[in-house]
Short mmCIF file of C-alpha atoms and ligand atoms in Angstrom, two decimals:
data_model
loop_
_atom_site.label_atom_id
_atom_site.label_comp_id
_atom_site.label_asym_id
_atom_site.label_seq_id
_atom_site.Cartn_x
_atom_site.Cartn_y
_atom_site.Cartn_z
CA UNK A 1 16.33 6.05 17.29
CA UNK A 2 17.35 7.73 13.54
CA UNK A 3 14.56 10.36 13.11
CA UNK A 4 14.78 10.42 9.02
CA UNK A 5 12.95 12.07 6.39
CA UNK A 6 9.59 14.21 7.05
CA UNK A 7 9.26 14.99 10.88
CA UNK A 8 12.62 16.67 10.97
CA UNK A 9 12.53 17.92 7.01
CA UNK A 10 9.63 19.64 7.27
CA UNK A 11 10.83 21.55 10.00
CA UNK A 12 14.08 22.27 8.51
CA UNK A 13 11.82 24.25 5.76
CA UNK A 14 10.82 26.21 9.01
CA UNK A 15 14.08 26.70 9.95
CA UNK A 16 15.12 25.20 13.43
CA UNK A 17 18.20 24.70 13.55
CA UNK A 18 18.63 21.42 13.37
CA UNK A 19 21.66 18.21 13.49
CA UNK A 20 23.64 18.53 9.98
CA UNK A 21 21.84 15.46 8.41
CA UNK A 22 19.17 17.28 7.34
CA UNK A 23 20.62 21.28 6.87
CA UNK A 24 22.61 19.39 4.48
CA UNK A 25 19.19 18.78 2.63
CA UNK A 26 18.75 20.81 -0.73
CA UNK A 27 14.93 21.39 0.79
CA UNK A 28 16.13 23.53 3.94
CA UNK A 29 15.55 27.54 3.15
CA UNK A 30 15.67 27.88 6.82
CA UNK A 31 17.24 30.50 8.83
CA UNK A 32 20.24 29.10 8.57
CA UNK A 33 21.70 30.06 12.25
CA UNK A 34 24.85 29.85 12.37
CA UNK A 35 24.96 28.19 16.63
CA UNK A 36 28.63 28.22 16.30
CA UNK A 37 28.15 31.96 16.75
CA UNK A 38 25.35 31.50 19.37
CA UNK A 39 27.54 29.94 21.52
CA UNK A 40 30.23 32.67 21.72
CA UNK A 41 27.56 35.35 22.72
CA UNK A 42 25.64 33.34 25.11
CA UNK A 43 27.81 33.12 28.52
CA UNK A 44 27.68 29.28 29.49
CA UNK A 45 29.78 27.54 32.85
CA UNK A 46 31.66 24.09 32.29
CA UNK A 47 32.42 21.93 35.40
CA UNK A 48 35.88 22.95 34.43
CA UNK A 49 36.87 18.58 35.31
CA UNK A 50 35.28 17.55 31.40
CA UNK A 51 33.61 19.56 30.11
CA UNK A 52 30.12 18.93 30.69
CA UNK A 53 27.94 21.85 30.65
CA UNK A 54 25.86 22.21 33.99
CA UNK A 55 22.32 24.13 33.86
CA UNK A 56 21.66 27.22 34.73
CA UNK A 57 18.67 27.31 37.59
CA UNK A 58 16.56 29.84 38.23
CA UNK A 59 17.92 33.37 38.99
CA UNK A 60 14.79 34.87 40.90
CA UNK A 61 11.96 33.63 38.31
CA UNK A 62 14.28 33.73 35.76
CA UNK A 63 16.19 30.53 33.91
CA UNK A 64 18.69 29.82 30.61
CA UNK A 65 17.32 29.62 27.04
CA UNK A 66 18.58 26.58 27.36
CA UNK A 67 16.75 25.13 30.17
CA UNK A 68 13.73 25.52 28.74
CA UNK A 69 11.38 23.05 27.42
CA UNK A 70 12.68 21.77 23.51
CA UNK A 71 10.50 23.55 20.99
CA UNK A 72 6.81 20.80 20.31
CA UNK A 73 6.64 19.83 16.56
CA UNK A 74 4.11 21.20 15.19
CA UNK A 75 5.32 24.21 15.70
CA UNK A 76 8.68 23.93 14.72
CA UNK A 77 6.58 22.49 11.65
CA UNK A 78 5.24 25.86 10.75
CA UNK A 79 5.95 29.18 10.28
CA UNK A 80 7.32 30.08 14.41
CA UNK A 81 8.44 34.01 13.94
CA UNK A 82 4.87 34.82 16.05
CA UNK A 83 6.70 31.70 18.74
CA UNK A 84 10.06 32.91 18.64
CA UNK A 85 9.07 36.71 19.19
CA UNK A 86 7.48 35.83 22.61
CA UNK A 87 10.12 34.06 24.11
CA UNK A 88 12.53 36.78 23.17
CA UNK A 89 10.07 39.68 24.98
CA UNK A 90 10.46 37.25 27.33
CA UNK A 91 14.37 37.17 27.18
CA UNK A 92 17.13 39.90 28.01
CA UNK A 93 20.74 40.23 28.85
CA UNK A 94 20.69 39.74 32.90
CA UNK A 95 23.53 40.34 35.57
CA UNK A 96 23.71 37.15 37.48
CA UNK A 97 27.06 37.92 39.07
CA UNK A 98 28.41 40.92 41.32
CA UNK A 99 31.41 41.88 42.29
CA UNK A 100 30.08 44.74 45.14
CA UNK A 101 28.36 47.20 42.32
CA UNK A 102 30.13 45.83 39.09
CA UNK A 103 28.27 43.72 37.43
CA UNK A 104 30.95 40.46 36.44
CA UNK A 105 28.77 38.42 34.77
CA UNK A 106 26.38 38.88 32.02
CA UNK A 107 23.83 36.84 30.65
CA UNK A 108 20.58 36.56 28.30
CA UNK A 109 17.85 34.81 30.97
CA UNK A 110 14.53 34.20 30.33
CA UNK A 111 11.60 35.30 32.25
CA UNK A 112 9.08 32.61 33.36
CA UNK A 113 6.49 35.10 34.55
CA UNK A 114 6.72 36.85 31.39
CA UNK A 115 6.36 34.18 29.14
CA UNK A 116 3.28 32.97 30.44
CA UNK A 117 1.39 36.18 29.30
CA UNK A 118 2.92 35.91 26.24
CA UNK A 119 1.97 32.58 25.04
CA UNK A 120 -1.64 34.36 25.80
CA UNK A 121 -4.77 32.25 24.35
CA UNK A 122 -4.43 34.27 20.83
CA UNK A 123 -0.49 33.50 20.70
CA UNK A 124 -1.66 29.45 20.49
CA UNK A 125 -4.86 30.42 18.15
CA UNK A 126 -2.99 31.17 14.92
CA UNK A 127 -0.90 27.50 15.65
CA UNK A 128 -4.06 25.19 17.01
CA UNK A 129 -5.16 24.80 13.48
CA UNK A 130 -2.72 23.07 12.71
CA UNK A 131 -1.15 21.27 16.08
CA UNK A 132 -4.80 20.47 16.51
CA UNK A 133 -4.83 17.90 13.74
CA UNK A 134 -3.07 15.47 15.23
CA UNK A 135 -4.39 14.45 18.84
CA UNK A 136 -0.91 13.83 20.13
CA UNK A 137 1.25 16.44 18.45
CA UNK A 138 -2.30 18.78 20.27
CA UNK A 139 -1.47 16.97 23.14
CA UNK A 140 2.24 17.74 23.54
CA UNK A 141 1.46 21.68 22.76
CA UNK A 142 -0.44 21.18 25.60
CA UNK A 143 2.17 19.58 27.44
CA UNK A 144 4.64 23.30 26.48
CA UNK A 145 1.89 25.47 27.30
CA UNK A 146 0.82 23.73 30.68
CA UNK A 147 4.48 23.57 32.20
CA UNK A 148 5.05 27.18 31.62
CA UNK A 149 1.66 28.63 32.21
CA UNK A 150 0.06 25.88 33.65
CA UNK A 151 -2.90 26.95 32.60
CA UNK A 152 -4.97 23.71 32.14
CA UNK A 153 -6.72 25.00 28.32
CA UNK A 154 -4.92 26.14 24.91
CA UNK A 155 -7.47 28.65 23.33
CA UNK A 156 -10.80 28.20 25.17
CA UNK A 157 -11.32 26.83 28.56
CA UNK A 158 -12.03 23.02 28.29
CA UNK A 159 -10.12 22.94 24.63
CA UNK A 160 -7.31 20.01 26.32
CA UNK A 161 -10.00 17.97 27.86
CA UNK A 162 -8.73 15.12 27.89
CA UNK A 163 -5.50 15.02 26.55
CA UNK A 164 -3.32 14.78 30.48
CA UNK A 165 -5.20 11.18 29.75
CA UNK A 166 -4.42 9.90 26.21
CA UNK A 167 -5.05 5.91 25.68
CA UNK A 168 -4.48 4.27 22.81
CA UNK A 169 -8.47 4.72 21.73
CA UNK A 170 -7.39 7.99 21.56
CA UNK A 171 -6.06 7.34 18.27
CA UNK A 172 -9.99 7.22 16.50
CA UNK A 173 -8.79 5.35 13.51
CA UNK A 174 -5.57 3.71 14.86
CA UNK A 175 -2.06 4.81 13.16
CA UNK A 176 -0.25 2.94 10.62
CA UNK A 177 3.88 3.06 10.27
CA UNK A 178 4.85 5.95 7.26
CA UNK A 179 6.55 2.58 5.94
CA UNK A 180 3.85 2.46 4.07
CA UNK A 181 4.11 5.21 2.18
CA UNK A 182 6.35 3.14 -0.30
CA UNK A 183 3.52 1.40 -0.89
CA UNK A 184 2.04 4.84 -2.32
CA UNK A 185 2.47 5.96 -5.79
CA UNK A 186 4.56 8.93 -6.25
CA UNK A 187 1.56 11.14 -8.05
CA UNK A 188 0.29 10.25 -5.13
CA UNK A 189 2.53 11.32 -2.63
CA UNK A 190 3.59 14.10 -4.51
CA UNK A 191 0.03 15.69 -4.75
CA UNK A 192 -2.10 17.80 -2.99
CA UNK A 193 -5.24 17.71 -0.79
CA UNK A 194 -8.13 19.11 -3.03
CA UNK A 195 -9.24 21.23 -1.02
CA UNK A 196 -6.58 23.26 0.98
CA UNK A 197 -3.38 22.02 -1.72
CA UNK A 198 -1.42 21.97 0.93
CA UNK A 199 0.88 19.01 -0.13
CA UNK A 200 0.58 14.78 0.81
CA UNK A 201 3.54 15.37 2.66
CA UNK A 202 3.17 18.08 4.57
CA UNK A 203 -0.11 16.42 5.86
CA UNK A 204 1.52 13.51 7.12
CA UNK A 205 4.33 14.95 8.54
CA UNK A 206 1.64 16.91 10.45
CA UNK A 207 -0.35 13.29 11.39
CA UNK A 208 3.63 11.94 12.12
CA UNK A 209 5.03 10.79 15.53
CA UNK A 210 7.67 8.66 16.68
CA UNK A 211 7.56 5.38 19.43
CA UNK A 212 8.84 7.65 21.93
CA UNK A 213 9.77 11.73 22.19
CA UNK A 214 13.06 12.25 20.05
CA UNK A 215 15.58 15.20 19.82
CA UNK A 216 16.00 16.25 16.15
CA UNK A 217 18.79 18.59 17.07
CA UNK A 218 21.41 19.61 19.89
CA UNK A 219 19.10 18.15 22.90
CA UNK A 220 21.36 19.64 25.47
CA UNK A 221 20.94 23.73 24.46
CA UNK A 222 17.45 23.93 22.80
CA UNK A 223 17.00 27.48 22.81
CA UNK A 224 19.24 30.20 22.86
CA UNK A 225 19.64 34.00 22.17
CA UNK A 226 21.13 35.45 19.16
CA UNK A 227 22.55 38.98 19.29
CA UNK A 228 23.36 39.23 15.70
CA UNK A 229 19.55 37.56 14.69
CA UNK A 230 17.93 39.91 18.03
CA UNK A 231 16.06 36.35 18.80
CA UNK A 232 15.62 33.49 20.35
CA UNK A 233 16.61 31.08 18.27
CA UNK A 234 15.38 26.90 18.56
CA UNK A 235 18.31 24.72 18.09
CA UNK A 236 16.70 21.19 18.73
CA UNK A 237 12.60 20.32 18.93
CA UNK A 238 11.02 17.41 20.16
CA UNK A 239 8.79 14.71 17.79
CA UNK A 240 5.69 13.69 18.88
CA UNK A 241 6.18 10.25 21.24
CA UNK A 242 3.35 8.01 21.62
CA UNK A 243 4.52 7.71 24.93
CA UNK A 244 2.11 10.70 25.45
CA UNK A 245 -0.60 7.65 25.41
CA UNK A 246 -0.53 6.71 29.06
CA UNK A 247 -0.41 2.72 29.02
CA UNK A 248 -1.98 0.52 31.12
CA UNK A 249 0.17 -2.53 32.15
CA UNK A 250 -2.51 -4.44 29.76
CA UNK A 251 -2.22 -1.73 26.84
CA UNK A 252 1.40 -2.15 27.21
CA UNK A 253 0.76 -6.12 25.94
CA UNK A 254 -1.88 -5.37 23.52
CA UNK A 255 -0.56 -2.12 22.11
CA UNK A 256 2.89 -3.10 22.29
CA UNK A 257 4.70 -0.59 19.19
CA UNK A 258 8.72 -0.43 18.03
CA UNK A 259 10.57 2.20 17.20
CA UNK A 260 9.95 4.43 14.59
CA UNK A 261 7.88 7.14 13.06
CA UNK A 262 4.29 6.64 12.68
CA UNK A 263 1.25 8.75 11.60
CA UNK A 264 -2.03 9.18 12.63
CA UNK A 265 -4.64 8.12 10.54
CA UNK A 266 -7.54 10.02 11.20
CA UNK A 267 -5.79 12.96 11.21
CA UNK A 268 -4.80 12.11 8.16
CA UNK A 269 -7.50 11.30 6.52
CA UNK A 270 -9.38 14.18 8.07
CA UNK A 271 -7.14 16.48 6.11
CA UNK A 272 -6.20 15.43 3.04
CA UNK A 273 -8.83 15.30 0.43
CA UNK A 274 -9.34 14.18 -2.88
CA UNK A 275 -11.42 15.08 -5.70
CA UNK A 276 -13.31 12.27 -6.56
CA UNK A 277 -13.34 13.92 -10.25
CA UNK A 278 -9.83 14.26 -10.44
CA UNK A 279 -8.02 11.99 -8.85
CA UNK A 280 -3.72 12.05 -8.24
CA UNK A 281 -3.49 9.75 -10.30
CA UNK A 282 -5.98 9.16 -12.94
CA UNK A 283 -3.25 10.63 -15.60
CA UNK A 284 -0.65 8.09 -14.30
CA UNK A 285 -1.30 4.71 -15.58
CA UNK A 286 -3.75 1.48 -14.27
CA UNK A 287 -1.65 0.37 -12.33
CA UNK A 288 -0.50 3.90 -10.20
CA UNK A 289 -3.69 4.29 -10.18
CA UNK A 290 -4.61 1.11 -8.50
CA UNK A 291 -2.06 1.39 -6.18
CA UNK A 292 -3.47 5.16 -4.91
CA UNK A 293 -6.75 3.88 -4.43
CA UNK A 294 -5.76 1.06 -2.28
CA UNK A 295 -3.44 3.31 -0.80
CA UNK A 296 -6.26 5.39 0.03
CA UNK A 297 -9.02 2.23 0.77
CA UNK A 298 -5.87 0.77 3.45
CA UNK A 299 -5.65 4.45 4.89
CA UNK A 300 -8.53 5.78 4.82
CA UNK A 301 -11.63 3.25 3.97
CA UNK A 302 -13.17 3.72 1.07
CA UNK A 303 -15.78 6.28 2.26
CA UNK A 304 -12.82 8.12 0.90
CA UNK A 305 -13.04 6.74 -2.48
CA UNK A 306 -15.75 7.03 -5.32
CA UNK A 307 -18.55 4.53 -4.76
CA UNK A 308 -17.42 2.42 -8.29
CA UNK A 309 -13.13 2.62 -6.87
CA UNK A 310 -12.99 -1.02 -7.08
CA UNK A 311 -14.30 -1.41 -10.69
CA UNK A 312 -11.56 -0.66 -13.23
CA UNK A 313 -8.63 -1.84 -10.50
CA UNK A 314 -5.61 -3.99 -12.07
CA UNK A 315 -5.69 -6.55 -9.70
CA UNK A 316 -5.02 -10.16 -9.27
CA UNK A 317 -8.41 -10.71 -8.62
CA UNK A 318 -9.49 -11.63 -11.97
CA UNK A 319 -9.08 -9.83 -14.61
CA UNK A 320 -4.93 -9.98 -13.79
CA UNK A 321 -3.74 -13.73 -13.36
CA UNK A 322 -0.80 -14.34 -11.50
CA UNK A 323 2.06 -15.25 -13.80
CA UNK A 324 2.61 -18.50 -10.61
CA UNK A 325 -1.14 -19.82 -11.12
CA UNK A 326 -1.23 -19.42 -14.73
CA UNK A 327 -1.87 -23.01 -16.37
CA UNK A 328 -1.83 -24.41 -19.75
CA UNK A 329 -4.51 -27.49 -20.45
CA UNK A 330 -3.05 -31.38 -20.68
CA UNK A 331 -2.80 -31.01 -24.35
CA UNK A 332 -0.11 -28.20 -23.62
CA UNK A 333 2.12 -30.15 -26.20
CA UNK A 334 0.38 -29.10 -29.09
CA UNK A 335 -0.39 -25.75 -28.51
CA UNK A 336 1.16 -24.01 -31.73
CA UNK A 337 4.05 -21.47 -30.48
CA UNK A 338 2.28 -18.37 -31.38
CA UNK A 339 -0.10 -18.86 -28.46
CA UNK A 340 2.29 -20.10 -26.28
CA UNK A 341 3.79 -16.79 -26.73
CA UNK A 342 0.55 -14.86 -25.32
CA UNK A 343 1.46 -15.27 -21.81
CA UNK A 344 4.47 -13.40 -22.09
CA UNK A 345 3.25 -10.83 -24.58
CA UNK A 346 0.35 -9.83 -22.32
CA UNK A 347 2.54 -10.26 -18.97
CA UNK A 348 2.10 -6.81 -16.54
CA UNK A 349 2.11 -5.70 -13.01
CA UNK A 350 -0.52 -5.68 -11.24
CA UNK A 351 -1.39 -4.90 -7.45
CA UNK A 352 -2.38 -8.21 -5.13
CA UNK A 353 -5.26 -6.97 -3.15
CA UNK A 354 -5.53 -6.57 0.54
CA UNK A 355 -3.90 -4.13 1.97
CA UNK A 356 -2.13 -1.80 0.20
CA UNK A 357 -0.60 -2.99 -3.36
CA UNK A 358 2.06 -5.62 -3.47
CA UNK A 359 2.79 -5.75 -7.00
CA UNK A 360 3.04 -8.83 -8.83
CA UNK A 361 3.96 -10.35 -12.01
CA UNK A 362 0.58 -11.40 -13.96
CA UNK A 363 -0.88 -12.08 -17.57
CA UNK A 364 -3.59 -9.61 -18.57
CA UNK A 365 -6.75 -12.14 -18.97
CA UNK A 366 -8.69 -9.58 -21.72
CA UNK A 367 -5.61 -9.48 -23.66
CA UNK A 368 -4.66 -13.68 -23.62
CA UNK A 369 -8.41 -13.99 -24.86
CA UNK A 370 -8.58 -11.89 -27.19
CA UNK A 371 -5.90 -13.42 -29.52
CA UNK A 372 -6.86 -17.54 -28.44
CA UNK A 373 -10.35 -19.22 -29.19
CA UNK A 374 -10.70 -23.37 -29.36
CA UNK A 375 -9.73 -23.40 -33.33
CA UNK A 376 -6.43 -21.68 -32.00
CA UNK A 377 -4.92 -25.48 -30.62
CA UNK A 378 -5.98 -28.47 -33.17
CA UNK A 379 -4.19 -31.84 -32.57
CA UNK A 380 -4.93 -33.36 -28.87
CA UNK A 381 -6.76 -30.11 -27.92
CA UNK A 382 -9.69 -31.67 -30.17
CA UNK A 383 -9.98 -35.24 -29.07
CA UNK A 384 -12.02 -35.90 -26.83
CA UNK A 385 -10.36 -36.46 -23.07
CA UNK A 386 -8.10 -33.58 -23.24
CA UNK A 387 -10.45 -31.86 -25.51
CA UNK A 388 -13.14 -31.59 -22.92
CA UNK A 389 -9.82 -30.57 -19.99
CA UNK A 390 -9.02 -28.17 -23.51
CA UNK A 391 -12.27 -26.95 -23.38
CA UNK A 392 -13.23 -26.46 -19.73
CA UNK A 393 -9.60 -24.27 -19.66
CA UNK A 394 -10.88 -21.95 -22.39
CA UNK A 395 -14.35 -21.35 -20.47
CA UNK A 396 -12.47 -21.10 -17.37
CA UNK A 397 -9.67 -18.68 -18.50
CA UNK A 398 -12.07 -16.46 -21.12
CA UNK A 399 -15.89 -17.15 -20.29
CA UNK A 400 -16.64 -14.74 -18.34
CA UNK A 401 -14.20 -12.17 -20.39
CA UNK A 402 -16.60 -9.74 -21.99
CA UNK A 403 -17.41 -10.34 -25.91
CA UNK A 404 -15.25 -12.98 -26.16
CA UNK A 405 -16.47 -15.56 -28.18
CA UNK A 406 -14.11 -18.07 -28.58
CA UNK A 407 -15.95 -21.33 -28.02
CA UNK A 408 -17.83 -23.21 -30.97
CA UNK A 409 -21.82 -22.56 -30.57
CA UNK A 410 -22.01 -26.70 -29.94
CA UNK A 411 -19.59 -25.98 -27.17
CA UNK A 412 -21.24 -27.88 -24.89
CA UNK A 413 -21.84 -31.35 -26.95
CA UNK A 414 -17.73 -31.04 -27.37
CA UNK A 415 -17.63 -31.91 -24.01
CA UNK A 416 -19.70 -35.32 -24.07
CA UNK A 417 -18.42 -37.71 -25.79
CA UNK A 418 -19.62 -37.83 -29.56
CA UNK A 419 -20.17 -40.99 -31.86
CA UNK A 420 -17.02 -39.61 -33.44
CA UNK A 421 -15.28 -40.13 -30.16
CA UNK A 422 -16.21 -43.56 -29.88
CA UNK A 423 -14.78 -45.06 -33.10
CA UNK A 424 -11.26 -46.26 -32.58
CA UNK A 425 -10.80 -45.61 -36.54
CA UNK A 426 -12.12 -43.23 -38.13
CA UNK A 427 -14.70 -45.56 -40.08
CA UNK A 428 -18.12 -43.78 -42.57
CA UNK A 429 -20.13 -45.26 -44.29
CA UNK A 430 -20.22 -44.69 -48.19
CA UNK A 431 -21.96 -46.86 -50.43
CA UNK A 432 -19.97 -48.70 -53.09
CA UNK A 433 -20.28 -51.58 -55.09
CA UNK A 434 -16.78 -53.23 -54.28
CA UNK A 435 -17.25 -53.42 -50.39
CA UNK A 436 -19.51 -52.03 -48.10
CA UNK A 437 -17.42 -50.02 -45.78
CA UNK A 438 -14.50 -48.05 -46.87
CA UNK A 439 -12.17 -46.65 -44.74
CA UNK A 440 -11.41 -43.15 -44.61
CA UNK A 441 -8.85 -41.04 -42.38
CA UNK A 442 -9.95 -38.02 -40.58
CA UNK A 443 -8.48 -35.39 -38.75
CA UNK A 444 -5.25 -35.87 -40.35
CA UNK A 445 -4.47 -37.97 -36.53
CA UNK A 446 -5.08 -41.28 -37.04
CA UNK A 447 -3.45 -41.80 -39.87
CA UNK A 448 -4.58 -45.90 -40.31
CA UNK A 449 -3.61 -47.30 -42.96
CA UNK A 450 -3.73 -50.44 -41.51
CA UNK A 451 -4.51 -53.23 -44.75
CA UNK A 452 -7.83 -53.81 -44.62
CA UNK A 453 -9.41 -56.17 -43.21
CA UNK A 454 -12.40 -58.61 -44.26
CA UNK A 455 -15.25 -57.23 -45.00
CA UNK A 456 -16.51 -60.00 -42.27
CA UNK A 457 -14.29 -59.19 -39.58
CA UNK A 458 -15.41 -54.90 -40.50
CA UNK A 459 -18.86 -55.39 -40.30
CA UNK A 460 -19.04 -57.48 -36.87
CA UNK A 461 -16.42 -54.68 -35.49
CA UNK A 462 -18.50 -51.75 -36.56
CA UNK A 463 -21.11 -53.44 -35.06
CA UNK A 464 -20.12 -54.25 -31.86
CA UNK A 465 -18.36 -50.60 -32.10
CA UNK A 466 -21.73 -49.28 -32.84
CA UNK A 467 -23.60 -51.14 -29.62
CA UNK A 468 -20.38 -49.68 -27.49
CA UNK A 469 -21.26 -46.24 -28.70
CA UNK A 470 -24.43 -47.14 -28.41
CA UNK A 471 -24.16 -47.67 -24.29
CA UNK A 472 -21.74 -45.06 -24.11
CA UNK A 473 -23.98 -42.78 -25.06
CA UNK A 474 -26.71 -43.01 -23.32
CA UNK A 475 -24.98 -44.01 -19.64
CA UNK A 476 -23.21 -40.67 -20.52
CA UNK A 477 -26.41 -39.09 -20.58
CA UNK A 478 -28.28 -40.31 -17.16
CA UNK A 479 -24.31 -39.78 -15.29
CA UNK A 480 -21.79 -38.10 -15.53
CA UNK A 481 -18.97 -40.81 -14.69
CA UNK A 482 -16.72 -40.18 -17.20
CA UNK A 483 -14.81 -43.22 -16.46
CA UNK A 484 -17.31 -46.11 -16.45
CA UNK A 485 -18.45 -44.48 -20.33
CA UNK A 486 -14.15 -44.51 -20.89
CA UNK A 487 -13.79 -48.10 -19.67
CA UNK A 488 -16.58 -49.27 -21.65
CA UNK A 489 -15.22 -47.18 -25.12
CA UNK A 490 -12.29 -49.31 -24.30
CA UNK A 491 -13.20 -52.53 -23.70
CA UNK A 492 -15.10 -52.77 -27.00
CA UNK A 493 -12.66 -51.16 -28.55
CA UNK A 494 -10.34 -53.93 -27.65
CA UNK A 495 -13.03 -56.77 -28.88
CA UNK A 496 -13.08 -55.12 -31.94
CA UNK A 497 -9.11 -54.77 -32.71
CA UNK A 498 -9.36 -58.36 -31.75
CA UNK A 499 -12.27 -59.37 -33.82
CA UNK A 500 -10.42 -57.14 -36.85
CA UNK A 501 -7.08 -59.15 -35.81
C1 NAG B 601 8.50 21.50 31.83
O1 NAG B 601 9.35 22.60 32.49
C2 NAG B 601 10.66 21.75 32.87
C3 NAG B 601 11.68 23.17 33.12
O2 NAG B 601 11.55 24.31 32.83
C4 NAG B 601 11.23 20.55 31.98
O3 NAG B 601 12.52 20.42 32.90
C5 NAG B 601 10.56 19.84 31.60
O4 NAG B 601 10.60 18.63 30.64
C6 NAG B 601 9.14 21.00 30.99
N1 NAG B 601 8.12 19.31 31.15
C7 NAG B 601 7.51 19.61 29.69
C8 NAG B 601 6.33 18.43 29.79
O5 NAG B 601 7.96 19.70 28.95
C1 NAG B 602 -10.48 -1.61 1.52
O1 NAG B 602 -10.69 -1.78 2.74
C2 NAG B 602 -11.35 -2.25 3.38
C3 NAG B 602 -11.70 -2.17 5.27
O2 NAG B 602 -10.20 -2.30 5.26
C4 NAG B 602 -10.94 -3.83 2.74
O3 NAG B 602 -12.10 -4.73 3.66
C5 NAG B 602 -10.95 -4.17 2.02
O4 NAG B 602 -10.76 -5.76 1.62
C6 NAG B 602 -10.06 -3.16 1.02
N1 NAG B 602 -10.86 -3.07 -0.81
C7 NAG B 602 -10.00 -3.87 -1.32
C8 NAG B 602 -10.46 -3.87 -2.97
O5 NAG B 602 -8.43 -3.72 -1.42
C1 NAG B 603 -22.50 -50.20 -59.51
O1 NAG B 603 -22.65 -51.21 -60.24
C2 NAG B 603 -23.98 -50.54 -61.03
C3 NAG B 603 -24.65 -51.97 -60.89
O2 NAG B 603 -24.18 -52.73 -59.89
C4 NAG B 603 -23.55 -49.62 -62.34
O3 NAG B 603 -24.83 -49.01 -62.93
C5 NAG B 603 -22.65 -48.98 -61.56
O4 NAG B 603 -22.24 -47.38 -62.35
C6 NAG B 603 -21.22 -49.37 -60.41
N1 NAG B 603 -20.96 -48.14 -59.82
C7 NAG B 603 -19.40 -47.68 -59.60
C8 NAG B 603 -18.98 -47.05 -58.66
O5 NAG B 603 -18.80 -48.70 -60.16
#
């Protein structure tokens, strides 16, 4: 498994001489120990056949440093000088092979009984605030200390209770894959914790773990003595592995965890805090601000955020309409170009809600509504059948937008048929000496220029249409069934037409 990014990078910053991959990183400002140099000075035994390194056995309580368990992750991520000093104190050049009284072979060895006292509670105390953030990191440190000293506690008696038998529930808030960092805006991941000023990435690393314990450097040779530095140096460290959790058979099924890097949410949320008055992304644009808040909510819950945190979110809930959900009313053919263009002009990115931000292309509702009103579209949009659809569309789109008054005051009347809608030809009564009725085209739409019917037939159809209108309007007050209404209207219109002809 590839151990990437932050677990290793951070350790590198503190000087563990691990793999070349992270040594190349410019962020490494470690002691730059040349391990080849150290190898020359440390005696090694080969099997002579195929070059396999043979571990040195214990020489009366002295062990070859390379046989000691690798440095725990949380030590590698901090200043290791105290730790290395304790190990160095217990390491000296010993004779491992005699010829009579003459020593034929010297070797740097570490005394186990010395380590027991060197790693005193006082030494561990300085590492515990950091190592104790994550229950897994603390358990890893505990195992190391227990291994060399047999101690069942770290600093105070009882402080390691439960660490020997961790369960998935020991991670009280659970864990998340570090992949969710891709959903966090850089203004958040580059920020520092409000109280401690500790960088976000640093906190993340302290809470990180891998599925199984991984080596980050020279696993076969985790320690060696550098004569040049006159110090023990670490050539490897071990990541915290979720395998520290003792899993019972049913847990294996319930808590399946795949290869990869994770972080302990409780550890992160308790360590990284946000100043509600000065949030990391408050000056970085609304989308990043939304991403930040959604990320914190999804990771730590809303208690880490101000009470009204959802007020200004750029999400596809109401204020932003996902492009794929956008639709035009039925009278779309008559909608002017400049109105059609609003969806492009008001297009933007917004977050889909539910967990971490998933960026979606969306239309800014307020932006569209600013430039749209009932009169933005004439023609079909204002004719009875499609007008109802148009008004409903406008009302759904902008009705709840603050300060939008784009519908005429009488819009409620416009969604029920009016007298005018019931007259198939746009008639108006006008006293005249020549004829009783004069036909006047209205709305410029039905450019009715039919040759005039006789006064008699005009009067009959006028009467019929008025009856139809009367029926339709009175019916529509009692029932909402538009179909009935339209049918009657159509029927009478037909009769009217036939009579005229
Ligand atoms: C304990 O120490 C021995 C040798 O010193 C090593 O082989 C073993 O891996 C260590 N165990 C842990 C959990 O560190
Ligand atoms: C905030 O987190 C809670 C719990 O995870 C979730 O139920 C809620 O939907 C989230 N709120 C938003 C706006 O995403
Ligand atoms: C209509 O007829 C009356 C007389 O019957 C006449 O006084 C009037 O001027 C006429 N109006 C028009 C518009 O021709």
